[in-house]
Tab-separated table of C-alpha atoms in Angstrom:
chain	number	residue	atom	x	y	z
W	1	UNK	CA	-45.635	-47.280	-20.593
W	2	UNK	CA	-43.789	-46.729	-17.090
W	3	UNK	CA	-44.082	-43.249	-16.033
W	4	UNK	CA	-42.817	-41.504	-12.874
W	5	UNK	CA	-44.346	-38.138	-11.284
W	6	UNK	CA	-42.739	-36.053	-8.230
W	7	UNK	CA	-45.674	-34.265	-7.099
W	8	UNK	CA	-43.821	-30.951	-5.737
W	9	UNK	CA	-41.331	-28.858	-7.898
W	10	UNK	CA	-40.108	-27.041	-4.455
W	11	UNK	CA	-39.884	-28.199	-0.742
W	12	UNK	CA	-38.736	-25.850	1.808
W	13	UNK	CA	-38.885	-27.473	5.124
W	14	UNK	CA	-36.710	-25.765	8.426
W	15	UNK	CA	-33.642	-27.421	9.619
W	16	UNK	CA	-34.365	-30.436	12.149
W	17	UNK	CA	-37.933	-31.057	10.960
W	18	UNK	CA	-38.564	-33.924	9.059
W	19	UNK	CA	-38.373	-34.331	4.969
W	20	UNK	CA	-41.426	-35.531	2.883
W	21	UNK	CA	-40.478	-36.299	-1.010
W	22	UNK	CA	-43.287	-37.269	-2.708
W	23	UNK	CA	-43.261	-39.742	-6.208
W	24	UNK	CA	-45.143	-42.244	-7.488
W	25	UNK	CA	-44.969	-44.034	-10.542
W	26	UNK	CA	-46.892	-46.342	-13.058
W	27	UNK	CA	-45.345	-49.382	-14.332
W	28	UNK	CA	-46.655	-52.741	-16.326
W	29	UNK	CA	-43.792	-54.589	-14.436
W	30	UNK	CA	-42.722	-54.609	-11.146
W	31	UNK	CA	-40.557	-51.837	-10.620
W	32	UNK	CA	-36.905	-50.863	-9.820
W	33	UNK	CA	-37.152	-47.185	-8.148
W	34	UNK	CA	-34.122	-44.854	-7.413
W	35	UNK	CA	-34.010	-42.261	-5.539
W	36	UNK	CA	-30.848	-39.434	-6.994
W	37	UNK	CA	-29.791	-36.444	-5.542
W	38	UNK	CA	-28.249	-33.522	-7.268
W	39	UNK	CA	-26.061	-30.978	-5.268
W	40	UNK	CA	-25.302	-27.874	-6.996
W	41	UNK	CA	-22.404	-28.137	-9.365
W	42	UNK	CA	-21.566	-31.885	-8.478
W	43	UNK	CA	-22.655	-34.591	-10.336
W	44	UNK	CA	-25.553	-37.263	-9.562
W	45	UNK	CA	-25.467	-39.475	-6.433
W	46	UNK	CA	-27.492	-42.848	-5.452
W	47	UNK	CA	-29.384	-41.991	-2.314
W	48	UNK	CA	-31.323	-45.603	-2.649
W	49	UNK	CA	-32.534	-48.125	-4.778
W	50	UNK	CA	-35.880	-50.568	-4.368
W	51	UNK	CA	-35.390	-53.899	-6.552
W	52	UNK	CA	-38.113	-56.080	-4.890
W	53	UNK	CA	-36.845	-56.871	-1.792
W	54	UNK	CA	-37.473	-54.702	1.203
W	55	UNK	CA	-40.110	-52.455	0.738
W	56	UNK	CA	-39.021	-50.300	3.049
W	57	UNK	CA	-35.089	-49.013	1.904
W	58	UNK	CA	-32.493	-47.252	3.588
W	59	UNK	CA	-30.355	-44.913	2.129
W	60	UNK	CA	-27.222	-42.724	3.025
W	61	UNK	CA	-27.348	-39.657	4.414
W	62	UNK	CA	-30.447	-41.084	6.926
W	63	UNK	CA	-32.969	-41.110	3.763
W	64	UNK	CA	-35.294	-43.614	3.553
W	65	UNK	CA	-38.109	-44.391	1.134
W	66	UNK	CA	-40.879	-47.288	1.119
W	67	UNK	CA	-41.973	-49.057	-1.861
W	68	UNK	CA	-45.915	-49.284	-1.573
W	69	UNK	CA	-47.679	-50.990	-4.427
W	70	UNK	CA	-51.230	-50.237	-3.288
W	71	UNK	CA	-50.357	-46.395	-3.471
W	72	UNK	CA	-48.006	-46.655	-6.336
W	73	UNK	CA	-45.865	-44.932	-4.407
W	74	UNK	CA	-42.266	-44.502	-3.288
W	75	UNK	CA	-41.853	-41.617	-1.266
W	76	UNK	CA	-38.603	-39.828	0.378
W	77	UNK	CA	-37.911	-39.458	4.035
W	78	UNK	CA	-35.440	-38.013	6.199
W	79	UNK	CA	-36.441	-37.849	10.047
W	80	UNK	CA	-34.251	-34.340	10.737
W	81	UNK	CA	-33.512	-32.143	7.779
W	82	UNK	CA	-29.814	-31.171	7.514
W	83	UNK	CA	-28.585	-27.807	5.760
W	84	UNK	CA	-26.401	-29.990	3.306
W	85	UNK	CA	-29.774	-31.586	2.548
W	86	UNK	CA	-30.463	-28.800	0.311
W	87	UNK	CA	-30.218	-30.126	-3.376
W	88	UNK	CA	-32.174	-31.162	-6.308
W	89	UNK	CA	-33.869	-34.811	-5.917
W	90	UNK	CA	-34.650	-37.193	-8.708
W	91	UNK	CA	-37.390	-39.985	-8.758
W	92	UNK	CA	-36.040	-42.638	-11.336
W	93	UNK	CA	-38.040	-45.987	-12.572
W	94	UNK	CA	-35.758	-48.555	-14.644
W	95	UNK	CA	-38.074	-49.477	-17.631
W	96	UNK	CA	-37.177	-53.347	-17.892
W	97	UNK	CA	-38.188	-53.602	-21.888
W	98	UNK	CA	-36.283	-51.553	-23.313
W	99	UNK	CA	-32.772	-51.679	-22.639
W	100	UNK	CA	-32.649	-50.909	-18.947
W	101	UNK	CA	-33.271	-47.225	-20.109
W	102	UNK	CA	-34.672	-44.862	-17.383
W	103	UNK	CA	-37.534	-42.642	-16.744
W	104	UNK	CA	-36.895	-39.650	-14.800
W	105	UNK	CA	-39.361	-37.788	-12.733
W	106	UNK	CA	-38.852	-34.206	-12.879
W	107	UNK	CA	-36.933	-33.105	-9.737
W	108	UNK	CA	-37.606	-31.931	-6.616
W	109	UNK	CA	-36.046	-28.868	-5.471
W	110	UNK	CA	-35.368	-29.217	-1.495
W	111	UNK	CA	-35.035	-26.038	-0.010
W	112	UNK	CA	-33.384	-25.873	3.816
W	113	UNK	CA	-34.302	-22.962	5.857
W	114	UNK	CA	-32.163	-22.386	9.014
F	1	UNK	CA	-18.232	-51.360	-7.059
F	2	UNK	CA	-18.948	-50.268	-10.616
F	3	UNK	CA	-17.733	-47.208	-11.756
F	4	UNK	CA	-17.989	-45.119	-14.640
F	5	UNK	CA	-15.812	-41.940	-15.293
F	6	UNK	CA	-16.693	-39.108	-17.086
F	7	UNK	CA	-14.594	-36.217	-18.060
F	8	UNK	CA	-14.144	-33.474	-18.442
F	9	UNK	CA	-16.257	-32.678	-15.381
F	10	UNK	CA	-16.420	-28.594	-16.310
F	11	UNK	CA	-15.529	-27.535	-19.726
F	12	UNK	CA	-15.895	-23.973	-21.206
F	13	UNK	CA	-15.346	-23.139	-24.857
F	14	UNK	CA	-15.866	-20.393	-27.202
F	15	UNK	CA	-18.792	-20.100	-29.543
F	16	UNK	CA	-18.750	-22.629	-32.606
F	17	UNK	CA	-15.431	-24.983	-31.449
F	18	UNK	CA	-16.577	-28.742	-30.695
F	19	UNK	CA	-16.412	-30.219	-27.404
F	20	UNK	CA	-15.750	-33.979	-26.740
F	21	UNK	CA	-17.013	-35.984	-23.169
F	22	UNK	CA	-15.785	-39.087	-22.653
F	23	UNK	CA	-17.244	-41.937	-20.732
F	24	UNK	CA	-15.615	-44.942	-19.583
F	25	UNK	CA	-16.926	-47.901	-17.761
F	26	UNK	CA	-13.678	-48.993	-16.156
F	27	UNK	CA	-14.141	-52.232	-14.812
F	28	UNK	CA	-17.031	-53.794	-16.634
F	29	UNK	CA	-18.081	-53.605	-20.377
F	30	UNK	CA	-20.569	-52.091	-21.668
F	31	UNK	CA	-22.033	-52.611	-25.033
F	32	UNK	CA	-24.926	-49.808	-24.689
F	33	UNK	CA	-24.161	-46.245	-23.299
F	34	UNK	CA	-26.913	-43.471	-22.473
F	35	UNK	CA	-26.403	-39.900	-22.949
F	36	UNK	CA	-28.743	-37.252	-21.072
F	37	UNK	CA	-28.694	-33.878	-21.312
F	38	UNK	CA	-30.285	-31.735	-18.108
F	39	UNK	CA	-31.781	-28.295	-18.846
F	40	UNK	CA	-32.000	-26.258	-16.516
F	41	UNK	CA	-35.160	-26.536	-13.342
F	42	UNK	CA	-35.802	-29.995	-15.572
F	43	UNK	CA	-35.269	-33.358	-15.113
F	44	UNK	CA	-32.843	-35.284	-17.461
F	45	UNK	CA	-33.826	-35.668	-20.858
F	46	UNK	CA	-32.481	-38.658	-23.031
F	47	UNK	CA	-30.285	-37.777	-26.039
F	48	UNK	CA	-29.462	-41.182	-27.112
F	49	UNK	CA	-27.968	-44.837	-27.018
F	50	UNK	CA	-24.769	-45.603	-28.095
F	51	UNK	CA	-24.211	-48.863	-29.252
F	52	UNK	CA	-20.750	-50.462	-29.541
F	53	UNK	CA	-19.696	-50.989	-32.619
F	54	UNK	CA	-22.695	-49.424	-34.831
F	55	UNK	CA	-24.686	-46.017	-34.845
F	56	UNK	CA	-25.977	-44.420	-32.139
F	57	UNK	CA	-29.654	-44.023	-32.127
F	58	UNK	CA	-30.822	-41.246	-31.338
F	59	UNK	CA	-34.346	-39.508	-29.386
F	60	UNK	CA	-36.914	-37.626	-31.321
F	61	UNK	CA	-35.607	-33.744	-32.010
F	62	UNK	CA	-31.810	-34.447	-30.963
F	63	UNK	CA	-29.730	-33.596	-34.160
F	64	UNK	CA	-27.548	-36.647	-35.217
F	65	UNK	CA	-25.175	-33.723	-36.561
F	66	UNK	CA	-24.843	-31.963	-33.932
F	67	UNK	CA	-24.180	-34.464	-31.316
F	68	UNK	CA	-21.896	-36.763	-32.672
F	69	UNK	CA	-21.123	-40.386	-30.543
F	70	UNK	CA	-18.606	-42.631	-31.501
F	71	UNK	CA	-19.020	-45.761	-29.446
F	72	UNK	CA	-15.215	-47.585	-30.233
F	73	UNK	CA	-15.350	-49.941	-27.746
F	74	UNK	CA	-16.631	-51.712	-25.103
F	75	UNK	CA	-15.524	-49.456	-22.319
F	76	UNK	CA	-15.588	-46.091	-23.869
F	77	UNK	CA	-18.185	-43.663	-25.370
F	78	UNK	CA	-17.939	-40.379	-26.706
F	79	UNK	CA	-20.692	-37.555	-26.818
F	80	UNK	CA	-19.213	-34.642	-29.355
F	81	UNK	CA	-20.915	-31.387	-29.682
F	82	UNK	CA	-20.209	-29.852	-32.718
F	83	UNK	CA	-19.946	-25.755	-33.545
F	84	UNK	CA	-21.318	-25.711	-29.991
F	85	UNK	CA	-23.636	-22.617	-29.529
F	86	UNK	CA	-24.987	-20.941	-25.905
F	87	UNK	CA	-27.938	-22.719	-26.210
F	88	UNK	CA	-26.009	-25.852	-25.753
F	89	UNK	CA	-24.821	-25.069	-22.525
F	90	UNK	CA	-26.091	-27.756	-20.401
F	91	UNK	CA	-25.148	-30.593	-17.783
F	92	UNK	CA	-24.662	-34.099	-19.736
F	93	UNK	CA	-24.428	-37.053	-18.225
F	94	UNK	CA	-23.645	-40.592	-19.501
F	95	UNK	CA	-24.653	-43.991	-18.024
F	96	UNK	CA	-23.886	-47.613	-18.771
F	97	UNK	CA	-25.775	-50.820	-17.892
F	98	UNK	CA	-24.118	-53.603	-16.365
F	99	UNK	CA	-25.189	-56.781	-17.776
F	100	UNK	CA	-25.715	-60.148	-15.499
F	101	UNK	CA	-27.272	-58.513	-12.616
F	102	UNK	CA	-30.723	-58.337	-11.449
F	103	UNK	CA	-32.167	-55.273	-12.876
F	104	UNK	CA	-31.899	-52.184	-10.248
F	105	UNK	CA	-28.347	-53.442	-9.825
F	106	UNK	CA	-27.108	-52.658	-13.635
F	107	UNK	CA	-27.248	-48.915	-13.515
F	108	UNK	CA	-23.931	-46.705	-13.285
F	109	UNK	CA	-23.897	-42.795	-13.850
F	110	UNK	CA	-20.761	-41.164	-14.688
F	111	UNK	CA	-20.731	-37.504	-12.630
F	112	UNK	CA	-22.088	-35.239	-15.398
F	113	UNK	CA	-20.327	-32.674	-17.542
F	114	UNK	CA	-21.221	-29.170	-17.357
F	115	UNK	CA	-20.732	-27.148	-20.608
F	116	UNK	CA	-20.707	-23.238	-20.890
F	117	UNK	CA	-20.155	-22.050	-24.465
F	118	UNK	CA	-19.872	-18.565	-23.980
């Protein structure tokens, strides 16, 4: 069973510094990760997506994650925190067996101070 | 590329009318549909897959009566909530898998619709 856990509910981080978004994830395939973000009262947006090519993925908005099998890993990164950062953030795995359905991690909250 | 609309993106209704959210894949067909519902500080929660052209199927604890989908055709599904209650205030949020492409690629959200029921 694929799986997919964001290790902090909250991040509060000061604007400028950088942004650390941690998930990893278990999988019995290779993976396809997403990484959503959730702005209050606006619907879901694509920051990035890893489908076995690059481990290391570019996003908009100057996020970044890198796909790490060792670590199971697939953490989010922003060199400079922006205030329109602040949102909810979603670690997604696509479960390849069953309809292309997807497992959601739980959200992390990002919270910028100024 | 892909898109799927949703709509209405905010509705608010009184306690015990039905609400309908429609969800359209408009260029690209899809024969499966996902509906998720997001409670609040939680991730999203699957409700269930429509399937064109036969009954939805629906997650463990998600009443079938309740949350009525009609999948009629290849580019449109329908999430109803009937006699809708405050407790069913919620975000929901549909998404549609594009066949043909390598997986990671086949994903497309529609924005979400947020229901108060006052």
């Amino acid at each position: 069973a694929q799986s997919v856990t964001q290790l902090d509910s909250h991040v509060s981080v000061s604007e400028g510094t950088p942004v650390l978004l941690r998930c990893n994830y278990s999988s019995s395939y290779s993976p396809s990760l997403f990484w959503y973000v959730q702005h209050p009262n606006k619907g879901l947006q694509l920051l990035l997506k890893y489908t076995s090519a690059a481990t290391l993925v570019k996003g908009i908005n100057g996020f970044e994650a890198e796909f790490k099998k060792s670590e199971t890993s697939f953490h989010l990164t922003k060199p400079s925190a922006h205030m329109s950062d602040a949102a909810e953030y979603f670690c997604v795995v696509i479960q390849l067996d069953s309809n292309y359905q997807l497992i959601w991690g739980a959200g992390t909250k990002l919270i910028i101070k100024p | 590329g892909a898109v799927v609309s949703q709509h209405p993106s905010w509705v608010i209704c009184k306690s015990g009318t039905s609400v309908k959210i429609e969800c359209r894949s408009l260029d690209f067909q899809a024969t499966t549909m996902f509906w998720y519902r997001q409670f609040p500080k939680q991730s999203l929660m699957l409700m269930a897959t429509s399937n064109e052209g036969s009954k939805a199927t629906y997650e463990q604890g998600v009443e079938k009566d309740k949350f009525l989908i009609n999948h009629a055709s290849l580019t449109l599904s329908t999430l109803t909530v009937t006699s809708a209650h405050p407790e069913d205030s919620s975000f929901y949020i549909c998404s549609a898998p594009r066949r043909g492409r390598p997986p990671g690629e086949k994903l497309f959200f529609g924005s979400g619709t947020q229901l108060s029921v006052l």
